[in-house]
XYZ file of C-alpha atoms in Angstrom:
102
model
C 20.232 -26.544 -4.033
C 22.135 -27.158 -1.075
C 25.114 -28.477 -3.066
C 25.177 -25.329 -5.245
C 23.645 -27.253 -8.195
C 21.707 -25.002 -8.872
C 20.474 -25.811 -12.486
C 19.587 -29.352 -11.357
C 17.718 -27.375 -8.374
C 15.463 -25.311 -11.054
C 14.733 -28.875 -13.150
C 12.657 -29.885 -9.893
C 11.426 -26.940 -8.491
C 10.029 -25.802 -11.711
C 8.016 -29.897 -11.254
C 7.328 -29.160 -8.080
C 5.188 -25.383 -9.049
C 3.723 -27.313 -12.352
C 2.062 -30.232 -10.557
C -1.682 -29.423 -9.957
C -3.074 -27.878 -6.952
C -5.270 -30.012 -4.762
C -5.222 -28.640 -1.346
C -6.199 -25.433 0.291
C -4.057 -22.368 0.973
C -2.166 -22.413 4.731
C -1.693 -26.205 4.488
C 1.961 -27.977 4.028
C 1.060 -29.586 1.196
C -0.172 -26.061 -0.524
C 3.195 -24.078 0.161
C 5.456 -27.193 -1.412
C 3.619 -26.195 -4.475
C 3.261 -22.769 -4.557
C 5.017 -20.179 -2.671
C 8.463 -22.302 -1.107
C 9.644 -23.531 -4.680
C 8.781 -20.368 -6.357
C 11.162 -18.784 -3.465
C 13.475 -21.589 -3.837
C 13.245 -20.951 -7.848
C 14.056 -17.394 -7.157
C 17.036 -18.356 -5.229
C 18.829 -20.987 -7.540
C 17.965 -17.795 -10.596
C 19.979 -14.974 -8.302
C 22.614 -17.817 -8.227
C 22.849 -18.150 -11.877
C 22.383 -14.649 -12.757
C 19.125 -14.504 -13.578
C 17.787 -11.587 -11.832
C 15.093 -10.755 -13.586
C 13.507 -14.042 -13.517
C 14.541 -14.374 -9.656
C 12.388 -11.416 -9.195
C 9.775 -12.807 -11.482
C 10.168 -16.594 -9.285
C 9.540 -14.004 -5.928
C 6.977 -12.201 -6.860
C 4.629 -15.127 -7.284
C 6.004 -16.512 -3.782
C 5.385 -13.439 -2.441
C 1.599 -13.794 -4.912
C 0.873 -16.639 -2.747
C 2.645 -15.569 0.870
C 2.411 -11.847 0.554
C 3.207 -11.852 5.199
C 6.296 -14.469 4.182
C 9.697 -12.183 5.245
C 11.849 -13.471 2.870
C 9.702 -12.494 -0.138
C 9.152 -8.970 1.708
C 13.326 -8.865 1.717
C 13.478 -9.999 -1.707
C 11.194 -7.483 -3.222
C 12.852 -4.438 -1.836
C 16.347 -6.592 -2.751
C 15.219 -6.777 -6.790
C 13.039 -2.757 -6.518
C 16.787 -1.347 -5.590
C 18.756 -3.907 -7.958
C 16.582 -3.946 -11.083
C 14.838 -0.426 -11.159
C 12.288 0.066 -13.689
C 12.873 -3.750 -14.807
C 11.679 -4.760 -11.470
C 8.262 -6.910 -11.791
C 5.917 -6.442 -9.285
C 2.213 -8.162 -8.780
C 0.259 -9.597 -6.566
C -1.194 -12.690 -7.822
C 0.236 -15.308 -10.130
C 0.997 -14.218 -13.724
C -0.305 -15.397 -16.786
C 1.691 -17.923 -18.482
C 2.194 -15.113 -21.049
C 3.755 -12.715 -18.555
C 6.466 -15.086 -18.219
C 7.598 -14.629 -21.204
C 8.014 -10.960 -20.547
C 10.709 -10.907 -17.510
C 12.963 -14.190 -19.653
């Protein structure tokens, strides 16, 4: 991500929010699974365009890290730049939401 590749960026962010959850919410290993690549996910999507999914990609950071600033920012960022497209929940989507914001 940090070199602005930011499709190669999604390829492993996306691995890093699919592999299975074995530890406990507030621990390091928990947020490199859940919240921080969803955020990261949401980042690399603004990048490429993909706004709506970006705001899809924050709202499940902000699901699992509702105090975390930058998903606070982000929400009011996508509520002013998407309208009534803008997503908003708070708790992880069903897979089949997904395929609602693509």
């Amino acid at each position: 991500m940090e070199l602005q590749q930011y499709e190669q960026a999604v390829y492993w962010f996306k691995i890093a929010v699919s592999l299975p959850k074995v530890s406990e919410p507030g621990t390091e290993a928990y947020s490199a699974g859940t919240w921080l690549p969803n955020l990261q996910l949401c980042v690399c999507y603004d990048k490429l365009g993909d706004h709506r999914y970006a705001d899809y990609c924050n709202e499940v950071s902000f699901a699992h890290y509702p105090a975390n600033p930058s998903a606070i920012y982000n929400r009011d960022y996508y509520t002013n730049l998407l309208g009534d497209n803008h997503v908003e929940f708070n708790c992880p989507a069903p897979e089949e939401q997904k395929e609602l914001v693509q």
